[in-house]
Amino acid sequence: MGKNRNKRGLRGYRICLLIPVIFLILVSVFLYMANRDRYPHPNLLPEGSEAENLLHDITFTEDMKFPEQRQAMIYRNKVDQEESLRRAARCLGLETSDFSFRENSAVTMFDSYDVPEGSCAFEKGTGYWRYESEKGLPREGVKREAFISDEELMKMTEKFIEARGVFEEGQYTMTIAESLQGNGDAGELVLSKEVSVCPLIDGCQVWGVYRLIFSFDSRGEIAEISSYFNPPKEYKSVPLKEEAAAEKLLTQGQYFADIGEPLYGVEISEVSLVYYSDSNPEEAGFLLYPVYVFYGTGHPLNSGEQVSFAAAVDAIAG
């Protein structure tokens, strides 16, 4: 009898010890889940890829100034199909009543409309939209000297934006690129030129797809307009990484960079706070994240050529 009582007492003692351990485990899991939900982070690496360090022998110039801001806002893309329709109408100089819905698009990923002199399609999950003129983009390119100049297209785009009230003055940046067509011995021909208009958020540039793209033909006529942005809505205020923590991510390969080969003798001369937008909604919800972008130069292996690059790292602390 005495031995049985001792065994029961020992089991009770062990159970008493297990209770606080289980409690601590549950609290830890709860805090982890709460913290993960509290501070969502951007996924800067391409889907399915692992961190790869392409920047070697990193140094920082003495005059490089790290942003002093220690808090920033995460924004959510506000997806509203009706609002997207109104924005498209304003951009095209039309009324929403000018959009004629194509009934056969109801079962597709896009809501498609006929509009005067073209068509417009709206992606249902993102609110992104695309306008195509009846003429569309040309199938044959022209020599670069026969294409309207970059300077003229930038001025035309700026006037278009101001006339339609698409963005407020000074609240966007513009870049231009060209689509090329190989033509054998004749060399490369220019099919179209694309002016990307990127709205600012809190005065910061936005990396990723967050932009409005105007596609022009050689005469300077708009063939297509593609919209990859929604109005930002405040989601959550988050603390930002200190300088040492951000720089550590560079040495660990935890960044997205616009380079395709390793660079050596890397020198970082500038860093800025920008926002990053992914192309599609995520589990956390179609967010715009603050990131740090480091700008610098380096050279490929066995080459003295200096290559400029930009590398983005997660700016959110925790």
PDB file of C-alpha atoms in Angstrom:
ATOM      1  CA  MET A   1       0.000   0.000   0.000  1.00  0.00           C
ATOM      2  CA  GLY A   2       2.792   2.373   0.888  1.00  0.00           C
ATOM      3  CA  LYS A   3       4.570   1.683  -2.400  1.00  0.00           C
ATOM      4  CA  ASN A   4       1.396   2.380  -4.411  1.00  0.00           C
ATOM      5  CA  ARG A   5       0.921   5.657  -2.614  1.00  0.00           C
ATOM      6  CA  ASN A   6       4.523   6.584  -3.417  1.00  0.00           C
ATOM      7  CA  LYS A   7       4.009   5.755  -7.104  1.00  0.00           C
ATOM      8  CA  ARG A   8       0.831   7.819  -7.293  1.00  0.00           C
ATOM      9  CA  GLY A   9       2.600  10.662  -5.582  1.00  0.00           C
ATOM     10  CA  LEU A  10       5.502  10.450  -8.041  1.00  0.00           C
ATOM     11  CA  ARG A  11       3.138  10.489 -11.023  1.00  0.00           C
ATOM     12  CA  GLY A  12       1.334  13.481  -9.562  1.00  0.00           C
ATOM     13  CA  TYR A  13       4.670  15.240  -9.044  1.00  0.00           C
ATOM     14  CA  ARG A  14       5.648  14.634 -12.683  1.00  0.00           C
ATOM     15  CA  ILE A  15       2.299  15.911 -13.908  1.00  0.00           C
ATOM     16  CA  CYS A  16       2.761  19.054 -11.840  1.00  0.00           C
ATOM     17  CA  LEU A  17       6.140  19.571 -13.510  1.00  0.00           C
ATOM     18  CA  LEU A  18       4.685  19.036 -16.997  1.00  0.00           C
ATOM     19  CA  ILE A  19       1.881  21.569 -16.578  1.00  0.00           C
ATOM     20  CA  PRO A  20       4.145  24.681 -16.493  1.00  0.00           C
ATOM     21  CA  VAL A  21       6.286  23.277 -19.337  1.00  0.00           C
ATOM     22  CA  ILE A  22       3.216  22.763 -21.530  1.00  0.00           C
ATOM     23  CA  PHE A  23       1.984  26.209 -20.544  1.00  0.00           C
ATOM     24  CA  LEU A  24       5.301  27.804 -21.550  1.00  0.00           C
ATOM     25  CA  ILE A  25       5.233  25.989 -24.901  1.00  0.00           C
ATOM     26  CA  LEU A  26       1.691  27.175 -25.612  1.00  0.00           C
ATOM     27  CA  VAL A  27       2.593  30.755 -24.660  1.00  0.00           C
ATOM     28  CA  SER A  28       5.667  30.635 -26.918  1.00  0.00           C
ATOM     29  CA  VAL A  29       3.621  29.366 -29.854  1.00  0.00           C
ATOM     30  CA  PHE A  30       0.979  32.005 -29.228  1.00  0.00           C
ATOM     31  CA  LEU A  31       3.569  34.805 -29.063  1.00  0.00           C
ATOM     32  CA  TYR A  32       5.242  33.551 -32.236  1.00  0.00           C
ATOM     33  CA  MET A  33       1.954  33.472 -34.134  1.00  0.00           C
ATOM     34  CA  ALA A  34       0.932  36.867 -32.787  1.00  0.00           C
ATOM     35  CA  ASN A  35       4.280  38.412 -33.681  1.00  0.00           C
ATOM     36  CA  ARG A  36       4.212  36.856 -37.147  1.00  0.00           C
ATOM     37  CA  ASP A  37       0.773  38.317 -37.762  1.00  0.00           C
ATOM     38  CA  ARG A  38       1.799  41.615 -36.214  1.00  0.00           C
ATOM     39  CA  TYR A  39       4.792  42.130 -38.503  1.00  0.00           C
ATOM     40  CA  PRO A  40       4.344  40.591 -41.968  1.00  0.00           C
ATOM     41  CA  HIS A  41       7.499  40.645 -44.089  1.00  0.00           C
ATOM     42  CA  PRO A  42       8.049  40.880 -47.851  1.00  0.00           C
ATOM     43  CA  ASN A  43       9.256  37.888 -49.813  1.00  0.00           C
ATOM     44  CA  LEU A  44      11.923  39.489 -51.988  1.00  0.00           C
ATOM     45  CA  LEU A  45      13.360  36.262 -53.360  1.00  0.00           C
ATOM     46  CA  PRO A  46      11.825  34.756 -56.521  1.00  0.00           C
ATOM     47  CA  GLU A  47       9.375  31.927 -55.796  1.00  0.00           C
ATOM     48  CA  GLY A  48      11.153  28.624 -55.247  1.00  0.00           C
ATOM     49  CA  SER A  49      14.631  30.159 -55.033  1.00  0.00           C
ATOM     50  CA  GLU A  50      17.069  30.278 -52.137  1.00  0.00           C
ATOM     51  CA  ALA A  51      19.304  33.081 -50.923  1.00  0.00           C
ATOM     52  CA  GLU A  52      22.384  33.426 -53.121  1.00  0.00           C
ATOM     53  CA  ASN A  53      25.127  35.886 -52.340  1.00  0.00           C
ATOM     54  CA  LEU A  54      26.131  37.711 -55.524  1.00  0.00           C
ATOM     55  CA  LEU A  55      27.839  40.636 -53.754  1.00  0.00           C
ATOM     56  CA  HIS A  56      31.360  40.037 -52.422  1.00  0.00           C
ATOM     57  CA  ASP A  57      33.969  42.090 -50.518  1.00  0.00           C
ATOM     58  CA  ILE A  58      31.368  44.670 -49.521  1.00  0.00           C
ATOM     59  CA  THR A  59      32.478  48.062 -48.220  1.00  0.00           C
ATOM     60  CA  PHE A  60      30.536  51.242 -47.530  1.00  0.00           C
ATOM     61  CA  THR A  61      31.647  54.758 -48.408  1.00  0.00           C
ATOM     62  CA  GLU A  62      32.214  57.138 -45.506  1.00  0.00           C
ATOM     63  CA  ASP A  63      29.607  59.605 -46.758  1.00  0.00           C
ATOM     64  CA  MET A  64      26.831  56.995 -47.087  1.00  0.00           C
ATOM     65  CA  LYS A  65      23.904  58.130 -44.943  1.00  0.00           C
ATOM     66  CA  PHE A  66      21.484  55.539 -43.591  1.00  0.00           C
ATOM     67  CA  PRO A  67      17.836  56.672 -43.313  1.00  0.00           C
ATOM     68  CA  GLU A  68      17.054  58.033 -39.836  1.00  0.00           C
ATOM     69  CA  GLN A  69      13.385  57.044 -39.981  1.00  0.00           C
ATOM     70  CA  ARG A  70      12.662  54.289 -37.437  1.00  0.00           C
ATOM     71  CA  GLN A  71       8.978  53.662 -38.142  1.00  0.00           C
ATOM     72  CA  ALA A  72       7.024  53.174 -41.362  1.00  0.00           C
ATOM     73  CA  MET A  73       3.589  52.143 -42.535  1.00  0.00           C
ATOM     74  CA  ILE A  74       2.721  48.931 -44.364  1.00  0.00           C
ATOM     75  CA  TYR A  75       0.010  49.652 -46.916  1.00  0.00           C
ATOM     76  CA  ARG A  76      -2.565  47.399 -48.493  1.00  0.00           C
ATOM     77  CA  ASN A  77      -3.604  47.570 -52.126  1.00  0.00           C
ATOM     78  CA  LYS A  78      -7.255  48.568 -51.933  1.00  0.00           C
ATOM     79  CA  VAL A  79      -8.890  46.348 -54.559  1.00  0.00           C
ATOM     80  CA  ASP A  80     -12.258  47.698 -55.695  1.00  0.00           C
ATOM     81  CA  GLN A  81     -13.489  46.737 -59.163  1.00  0.00           C
ATOM     82  CA  GLU A  82     -15.876  49.665 -59.443  1.00  0.00           C
ATOM     83  CA  GLU A  83     -13.153  52.098 -58.414  1.00  0.00           C
ATOM     84  CA  SER A  84     -10.796  50.514 -60.967  1.00  0.00           C
ATOM     85  CA  LEU A  85     -13.436  51.110 -63.622  1.00  0.00           C
ATOM     86  CA  ARG A  86     -13.748  54.768 -62.589  1.00  0.00           C
ATOM     87  CA  ARG A  87      -9.950  55.227 -62.648  1.00  0.00           C
ATOM     88  CA  ALA A  88      -9.749  53.685 -66.124  1.00  0.00           C
ATOM     89  CA  ALA A  89     -12.547  55.925 -67.372  1.00  0.00           C
ATOM     90  CA  ARG A  90     -10.802  59.018 -66.003  1.00  0.00           C
ATOM     91  CA  CYS A  91      -7.500  57.972 -67.562  1.00  0.00           C
ATOM     92  CA  LEU A  92      -9.146  57.364 -70.961  1.00  0.00           C
ATOM     93  CA  GLY A  93     -11.206  60.553 -70.820  1.00  0.00           C
ATOM     94  CA  LEU A  94     -14.460  58.585 -70.807  1.00  0.00           C
ATOM     95  CA  GLU A  95     -17.529  58.085 -68.646  1.00  0.00           C
ATOM     96  CA  THR A  96     -18.192  54.726 -66.997  1.00  0.00           C
ATOM     97  CA  SER A  97     -21.351  54.563 -69.129  1.00  0.00           C
ATOM     98  CA  ASP A  98     -19.076  54.368 -72.200  1.00  0.00           C
ATOM     99  CA  PHE A  99     -17.930  50.897 -71.062  1.00  0.00           C
ATOM    100  CA  SER A 100     -20.000  48.112 -72.636  1.00  0.00           C
ATOM    101  CA  PHE A 101     -19.634  44.829 -70.724  1.00  0.00           C
ATOM    102  CA  ARG A 102     -18.890  41.657 -72.668  1.00  0.00           C
ATOM    103  CA  GLU A 103     -21.213  39.039 -71.222  1.00  0.00           C
ATOM    104  CA  ASN A 104     -18.963  36.138 -72.266  1.00  0.00           C
ATOM    105  CA  SER A 105     -16.220  37.423 -69.925  1.00  0.00           C
ATOM    106  CA  ALA A 106     -18.321  36.781 -66.798  1.00  0.00           C
ATOM    107  CA  VAL A 107     -16.852  33.285 -66.366  1.00  0.00           C
ATOM    108  CA  THR A 108     -13.218  34.297 -66.989  1.00  0.00           C
ATOM    109  CA  MET A 109     -10.509  35.872 -64.815  1.00  0.00           C
ATOM    110  CA  PHE A 110     -11.191  39.242 -66.453  1.00  0.00           C
ATOM    111  CA  ASP A 111     -14.170  41.550 -66.825  1.00  0.00           C
ATOM    112  CA  SER A 112     -13.898  42.769 -70.420  1.00  0.00           C
ATOM    113  CA  TYR A 113     -15.503  45.872 -71.923  1.00  0.00           C
ATOM    114  CA  ASP A 114     -15.773  47.483 -75.320  1.00  0.00           C
ATOM    115  CA  VAL A 115     -14.939  51.198 -75.260  1.00  0.00           C
ATOM    116  CA  PRO A 116     -14.791  53.805 -78.027  1.00  0.00           C
ATOM    117  CA  GLU A 117     -11.835  52.958 -80.315  1.00  0.00           C
ATOM    118  CA  GLY A 118     -10.684  50.011 -78.234  1.00  0.00           C
ATOM    119  CA  SER A 119     -11.273  47.554 -75.401  1.00  0.00           C
ATOM    120  CA  CYS A 120     -10.510  47.350 -71.685  1.00  0.00           C
ATOM    121  CA  ALA A 121     -10.097  44.309 -69.421  1.00  0.00           C
ATOM    122  CA  PHE A 122     -10.052  44.220 -65.597  1.00  0.00           C
ATOM    123  CA  GLU A 123      -8.446  41.392 -63.616  1.00  0.00           C
ATOM    124  CA  LYS A 124     -10.946  40.291 -60.976  1.00  0.00           C
ATOM    125  CA  GLY A 125      -8.519  39.369 -58.189  1.00  0.00           C
ATOM    126  CA  THR A 126      -6.240  42.399 -58.363  1.00  0.00           C
ATOM    127  CA  GLY A 127      -8.140  45.314 -59.869  1.00  0.00           C
ATOM    128  CA  TYR A 128      -5.410  45.681 -62.510  1.00  0.00           C
ATOM    129  CA  TRP A 129      -6.660  46.795 -65.915  1.00  0.00           C
ATOM    130  CA  ARG A 130      -5.438  47.053 -69.489  1.00  0.00           C
ATOM    131  CA  TYR A 131      -6.626  49.165 -72.388  1.00  0.00           C
ATOM    132  CA  GLU A 132      -5.899  48.221 -76.011  1.00  0.00           C
ATOM    133  CA  SER A 133      -6.616  50.556 -78.893  1.00  0.00           C
ATOM    134  CA  GLU A 134      -8.263  49.222 -82.046  1.00  0.00           C
ATOM    135  CA  LYS A 135      -5.014  49.636 -83.964  1.00  0.00           C
ATOM    136  CA  GLY A 136      -2.948  48.025 -81.220  1.00  0.00           C
ATOM    137  CA  LEU A 137       0.810  47.702 -81.291  1.00  0.00           C
ATOM    138  CA  PRO A 138       2.505  47.410 -84.706  1.00  0.00           C
ATOM    139  CA  ARG A 139       3.780  44.038 -85.869  1.00  0.00           C
ATOM    140  CA  GLU A 140       6.780  45.524 -87.648  1.00  0.00           C
ATOM    141  CA  GLY A 141       9.388  47.684 -85.987  1.00  0.00           C
ATOM    142  CA  VAL A 142      11.138  50.776 -87.347  1.00  0.00           C
ATOM    143  CA  LYS A 143      14.666  52.052 -87.120  1.00  0.00           C
ATOM    144  CA  ARG A 144      15.417  53.875 -83.893  1.00  0.00           C
ATOM    145  CA  GLU A 145      15.948  57.220 -85.639  1.00  0.00           C
ATOM    146  CA  ALA A 146      12.459  56.938 -87.189  1.00  0.00           C
ATOM    147  CA  PHE A 147      10.793  56.490 -83.775  1.00  0.00           C
ATOM    148  CA  ILE A 148       9.579  59.479 -81.786  1.00  0.00           C
ATOM    149  CA  SER A 149      12.249  60.513 -79.232  1.00  0.00           C
ATOM    150  CA  ASP A 150      12.258  59.567 -75.560  1.00  0.00           C
ATOM    151  CA  GLU A 151      12.172  63.242 -74.566  1.00  0.00           C
ATOM    152  CA  GLU A 152       9.022  63.893 -76.596  1.00  0.00           C
ATOM    153  CA  LEU A 153       7.270  60.833 -75.185  1.00  0.00           C
ATOM    154  CA  MET A 154       8.102  61.795 -71.604  1.00  0.00           C
ATOM    155  CA  LYS A 155       6.675  65.281 -72.173  1.00  0.00           C
ATOM    156  CA  MET A 156       3.572  63.869 -73.843  1.00  0.00           C
ATOM    157  CA  THR A 157       2.993  61.462 -70.955  1.00  0.00           C
ATOM    158  CA  GLU A 158       3.417  64.194 -68.356  1.00  0.00           C
ATOM    159  CA  LYS A 159       0.887  66.421 -70.146  1.00  0.00           C
ATOM    160  CA  PHE A 160      -1.522  63.483 -70.451  1.00  0.00           C
ATOM    161  CA  ILE A 161      -1.311  62.769 -66.715  1.00  0.00           C
ATOM    162  CA  GLU A 162      -1.865  66.404 -65.783  1.00  0.00           C
ATOM    163  CA  ALA A 163      -4.785  66.815 -68.211  1.00  0.00           C
ATOM    164  CA  ARG A 164      -6.571  63.680 -66.946  1.00  0.00           C
ATOM    165  CA  GLY A 165      -5.747  64.210 -63.264  1.00  0.00           C
ATOM    166  CA  VAL A 166      -4.272  60.724 -62.941  1.00  0.00           C
ATOM    167  CA  PHE A 167      -1.610  61.661 -60.351  1.00  0.00           C
ATOM    168  CA  GLU A 168      -0.811  64.806 -58.423  1.00  0.00           C
ATOM    169  CA  GLU A 169       2.107  66.878 -59.661  1.00  0.00           C
ATOM    170  CA  GLY A 170       5.412  65.793 -58.150  1.00  0.00           C
ATOM    171  CA  GLN A 171       3.917  62.564 -56.745  1.00  0.00           C
ATOM    172  CA  TYR A 172       5.323  60.189 -59.336  1.00  0.00           C
ATOM    173  CA  THR A 173       8.473  59.277 -61.255  1.00  0.00           C
ATOM    174  CA  MET A 174       8.828  58.235 -64.898  1.00  0.00           C
ATOM    175  CA  THR A 175      11.117  55.857 -66.762  1.00  0.00           C
ATOM    176  CA  ILE A 176      11.160  54.745 -70.400  1.00  0.00           C
ATOM    177  CA  ALA A 177      12.068  51.492 -72.125  1.00  0.00           C
ATOM    178  CA  GLU A 178      11.711  50.090 -75.613  1.00  0.00           C
ATOM    179  CA  SER A 179      10.570  46.782 -77.096  1.00  0.00           C
ATOM    180  CA  LEU A 180      12.890  45.560 -79.850  1.00  0.00           C
ATOM    181  CA  GLN A 181      12.557  43.291 -82.854  1.00  0.00           C
ATOM    182  CA  GLY A 182      15.491  41.487 -84.467  1.00  0.00           C
ATOM    183  CA  ASN A 183      15.695  41.961 -88.202  1.00  0.00           C
ATOM    184  CA  GLY A 184      18.701  39.968 -89.345  1.00  0.00           C
ATOM    185  CA  ASP A 185      21.352  42.029 -91.122  1.00  0.00           C
ATOM    186  CA  ALA A 186      19.268  45.175 -90.693  1.00  0.00           C
ATOM    187  CA  GLY A 187      19.883  45.013 -86.940  1.00  0.00           C
ATOM    188  CA  GLU A 188      17.377  45.735 -84.197  1.00  0.00           C
ATOM    189  CA  LEU A 189      14.174  47.613 -84.878  1.00  0.00           C
ATOM    190  CA  VAL A 190      11.985  49.365 -82.305  1.00  0.00           C
ATOM    191  CA  LEU A 191       8.453  47.969 -82.018  1.00  0.00           C
ATOM    192  CA  SER A 192       7.208  50.225 -79.226  1.00  0.00           C
ATOM    193  CA  LYS A 193       8.303  52.383 -76.341  1.00  0.00           C
ATOM    194  CA  GLU A 194       6.880  52.057 -72.839  1.00  0.00           C
ATOM    195  CA  VAL A 195       6.725  54.942 -70.385  1.00  0.00           C
ATOM    196  CA  SER A 196       6.281  53.693 -66.818  1.00  0.00           C
ATOM    197  CA  VAL A 197       4.702  56.151 -64.403  1.00  0.00           C
ATOM    198  CA  CYS A 198       5.351  55.132 -60.801  1.00  0.00           C
ATOM    199  CA  PRO A 199       3.343  56.853 -58.050  1.00  0.00           C
ATOM    200  CA  LEU A 200       5.162  57.701 -54.810  1.00  0.00           C
ATOM    201  CA  ILE A 201       4.018  56.514 -51.382  1.00  0.00           C
ATOM    202  CA  ASP A 202       4.905  58.801 -48.472  1.00  0.00           C
ATOM    203  CA  GLY A 203       7.359  60.464 -50.847  1.00  0.00           C
ATOM    204  CA  CYS A 204       9.108  57.112 -51.467  1.00  0.00           C
ATOM    205  CA  GLN A 205       9.566  55.246 -54.730  1.00  0.00           C
ATOM    206  CA  VAL A 206       7.923  51.853 -55.159  1.00  0.00           C
ATOM    207  CA  TRP A 207       9.773  48.784 -56.421  1.00  0.00           C
ATOM    208  CA  GLY A 208       7.899  46.004 -58.164  1.00  0.00           C
ATOM    209  CA  VAL A 209       4.901  46.214 -60.465  1.00  0.00           C
ATOM    210  CA  TYR A 210       3.223  49.245 -58.852  1.00  0.00           C
ATOM    211  CA  ARG A 211       2.916  51.496 -61.912  1.00  0.00           C
ATOM    212  CA  LEU A 212       0.938  52.751 -64.898  1.00  0.00           C
ATOM    213  CA  ILE A 213       2.489  51.877 -68.285  1.00  0.00           C
ATOM    214  CA  PHE A 214       1.840  53.734 -71.539  1.00  0.00           C
ATOM    215  CA  SER A 215       2.844  51.875 -74.727  1.00  0.00           C
ATOM    216  CA  PHE A 216       3.459  54.135 -77.741  1.00  0.00           C
ATOM    217  CA  ASP A 217       3.882  53.388 -81.438  1.00  0.00           C
ATOM    218  CA  SER A 218       6.493  55.107 -83.602  1.00  0.00           C
ATOM    219  CA  ARG A 219       4.220  58.119 -84.238  1.00  0.00           C
ATOM    220  CA  GLY A 220       3.625  58.752 -80.563  1.00  0.00           C
ATOM    221  CA  GLU A 221       0.078  57.376 -80.442  1.00  0.00           C
ATOM    222  CA  ILE A 222      -1.011  55.384 -77.374  1.00  0.00           C
ATOM    223  CA  ALA A 223      -1.508  51.747 -78.350  1.00  0.00           C
ATOM    224  CA  GLU A 224      -1.943  50.290 -74.853  1.00  0.00           C
ATOM    225  CA  ILE A 225      -2.266  51.402 -71.233  1.00  0.00           C
ATOM    226  CA  SER A 226      -1.619  48.916 -68.415  1.00  0.00           C
ATOM    227  CA  SER A 227      -2.442  49.723 -64.793  1.00  0.00           C
ATOM    228  CA  TYR A 228      -0.738  47.706 -62.035  1.00  0.00           C
ATOM    229  CA  PHE A 229      -1.627  49.701 -58.942  1.00  0.00           C
ATOM    230  CA  ASN A 230      -4.466  50.380 -56.534  1.00  0.00           C
ATOM    231  CA  PRO A 231      -4.886  53.231 -54.038  1.00  0.00           C
ATOM    232  CA  PRO A 232      -2.823  52.437 -50.911  1.00  0.00           C
ATOM    233  CA  LYS A 233      -4.709  51.958 -47.653  1.00  0.00           C
ATOM    234  CA  GLU A 234      -2.970  52.105 -44.267  1.00  0.00           C
ATOM    235  CA  TYR A 235      -2.556  48.599 -42.848  1.00  0.00           C
ATOM    236  CA  LYS A 236      -0.032  48.521 -40.006  1.00  0.00           C
ATOM    237  CA  SER A 237       2.762  50.701 -38.568  1.00  0.00           C
ATOM    238  CA  VAL A 238       6.002  48.739 -38.124  1.00  0.00           C
ATOM    239  CA  PRO A 239       9.471  49.364 -36.647  1.00  0.00           C
ATOM    240  CA  LEU A 240      12.398  49.529 -39.078  1.00  0.00           C
ATOM    241  CA  LYS A 241      15.737  47.727 -38.914  1.00  0.00           C
ATOM    242  CA  GLU A 242      18.841  49.460 -37.638  1.00  0.00           C
ATOM    243  CA  GLU A 243      21.723  49.988 -40.053  1.00  0.00           C
ATOM    244  CA  ALA A 244      23.776  46.996 -38.836  1.00  0.00           C
ATOM    245  CA  ALA A 245      20.830  44.594 -39.191  1.00  0.00           C
ATOM    246  CA  ALA A 246      20.060  45.804 -42.728  1.00  0.00           C
ATOM    247  CA  GLU A 247      23.695  45.541 -43.826  1.00  0.00           C
ATOM    248  CA  LYS A 248      23.906  42.014 -42.390  1.00  0.00           C
ATOM    249  CA  LEU A 249      21.220  40.885 -44.826  1.00  0.00           C
ATOM    250  CA  LEU A 250      23.512  41.883 -47.702  1.00  0.00           C
ATOM    251  CA  THR A 251      26.290  39.588 -46.468  1.00  0.00           C
ATOM    252  CA  GLN A 252      23.803  36.717 -46.056  1.00  0.00           C
ATOM    253  CA  GLY A 253      22.415  36.996 -49.587  1.00  0.00           C
ATOM    254  CA  GLN A 254      18.957  37.920 -48.269  1.00  0.00           C
ATOM    255  CA  TYR A 255      18.176  40.507 -50.946  1.00  0.00           C
ATOM    256  CA  PHE A 256      16.788  41.065 -54.410  1.00  0.00           C
ATOM    257  CA  ALA A 257      19.267  42.662 -56.828  1.00  0.00           C
ATOM    258  CA  ASP A 258      19.098  43.732 -60.469  1.00  0.00           C
ATOM    259  CA  ILE A 259      22.217  41.737 -61.410  1.00  0.00           C
ATOM    260  CA  GLY A 260      22.722  38.359 -63.037  1.00  0.00           C
ATOM    261  CA  GLU A 261      26.286  37.489 -62.059  1.00  0.00           C
ATOM    262  CA  PRO A 262      28.507  37.776 -58.963  1.00  0.00           C
ATOM    263  CA  LEU A 263      30.221  41.110 -58.365  1.00  0.00           C
ATOM    264  CA  TYR A 264      33.456  41.604 -56.414  1.00  0.00           C
ATOM    265  CA  GLY A 265      35.054  44.591 -54.743  1.00  0.00           C
ATOM    266  CA  VAL A 266      31.569  45.885 -54.045  1.00  0.00           C
ATOM    267  CA  GLU A 267      31.270  49.461 -52.791  1.00  0.00           C
ATOM    268  CA  ILE A 268      27.946  50.738 -51.461  1.00  0.00           C
ATOM    269  CA  SER A 269      27.545  54.507 -51.764  1.00  0.00           C
ATOM    270  CA  GLU A 270      23.842  55.123 -51.122  1.00  0.00           C
ATOM    271  CA  VAL A 271      20.847  53.627 -49.364  1.00  0.00           C
ATOM    272  CA  SER A 272      17.227  54.759 -49.368  1.00  0.00           C
ATOM    273  CA  LEU A 273      13.882  53.682 -47.968  1.00  0.00           C
ATOM    274  CA  VAL A 274      11.411  52.632 -50.667  1.00  0.00           C
ATOM    275  CA  TYR A 275       8.287  50.485 -50.904  1.00  0.00           C
ATOM    276  CA  TYR A 276       7.976  47.073 -52.535  1.00  0.00           C
ATOM    277  CA  SER A 277       4.850  45.695 -54.184  1.00  0.00           C
ATOM    278  CA  ASP A 278       4.362  42.123 -55.311  1.00  0.00           C
ATOM    279  CA  SER A 279       2.282  41.405 -58.399  1.00  0.00           C
ATOM    280  CA  ASN A 280      -0.416  39.275 -56.753  1.00  0.00           C
ATOM    281  CA  PRO A 281      -2.265  39.049 -53.447  1.00  0.00           C
ATOM    282  CA  GLU A 282      -0.454  37.037 -50.784  1.00  0.00           C
ATOM    283  CA  GLU A 283      -1.655  35.145 -47.729  1.00  0.00           C
ATOM    284  CA  ALA A 284      -1.034  38.264 -45.610  1.00  0.00           C
ATOM    285  CA  GLY A 285      -3.000  40.355 -48.091  1.00  0.00           C
ATOM    286  CA  PHE A 286      -1.833  42.359 -51.166  1.00  0.00           C
ATOM    287  CA  LEU A 287       0.611  44.540 -49.208  1.00  0.00           C
ATOM    288  CA  LEU A 288       3.155  47.274 -49.937  1.00  0.00           C
ATOM    289  CA  TYR A 289       6.204  46.832 -47.699  1.00  0.00           C
ATOM    290  CA  PRO A 290       8.989  49.233 -46.695  1.00  0.00           C
ATOM    291  CA  VAL A 291      12.398  47.999 -47.895  1.00  0.00           C
ATOM    292  CA  TYR A 292      15.918  49.411 -47.935  1.00  0.00           C
ATOM    293  CA  VAL A 293      17.610  49.687 -51.320  1.00  0.00           C
ATOM    294  CA  PHE A 294      21.411  49.793 -51.408  1.00  0.00           C
ATOM    295  CA  TYR A 295      23.054  51.333 -54.487  1.00  0.00           C
ATOM    296  CA  GLY A 296      26.644  50.585 -55.429  1.00  0.00           C
ATOM    297  CA  THR A 297      29.176  49.263 -57.921  1.00  0.00           C
ATOM    298  CA  GLY A 298      31.314  46.152 -58.311  1.00  0.00           C
ATOM    299  CA  HIS A 299      33.184  44.234 -60.982  1.00  0.00           C
ATOM    300  CA  PRO A 300      32.668  40.716 -62.417  1.00  0.00           C
ATOM    301  CA  LEU A 301      35.277  38.054 -61.764  1.00  0.00           C
ATOM    302  CA  ASN A 302      38.449  38.592 -63.851  1.00  0.00           C
ATOM    303  CA  SER A 303      37.151  41.899 -65.170  1.00  0.00           C
ATOM    304  CA  GLY A 304      37.869  45.495 -64.213  1.00  0.00           C
ATOM    305  CA  GLU A 305      34.586  46.775 -65.636  1.00  0.00           C
ATOM    306  CA  GLN A 306      32.532  48.585 -62.989  1.00  0.00           C
ATOM    307  CA  VAL A 307      28.877  47.529 -62.902  1.00  0.00           C
ATOM    308  CA  SER A 308      26.207  49.548 -61.107  1.00  0.00           C
ATOM    309  CA  PHE A 309      23.472  47.738 -59.187  1.00  0.00           C
ATOM    310  CA  ALA A 310      20.670  48.158 -56.677  1.00  0.00           C
ATOM    311  CA  ALA A 311      19.845  45.592 -53.979  1.00  0.00           C
ATOM    312  CA  ALA A 312      16.707  45.593 -51.831  1.00  0.00           C
ATOM    313  CA  VAL A 313      16.475  44.103 -48.330  1.00  0.00           C
ATOM    314  CA  ASP A 314      13.610  43.731 -45.888  1.00  0.00           C
ATOM    315  CA  ALA A 315      13.410  46.916 -43.776  1.00  0.00           C
ATOM    316  CA  ILE A 316      10.932  45.633 -41.180  1.00  0.00           C
ATOM    317  CA  ALA A 317      12.423  44.842 -37.767  1.00  0.00           C
ATOM    318  CA  GLY A 318      11.449  41.741 -35.814  1.00  0.00           C
TER     319      GLY A 318
END
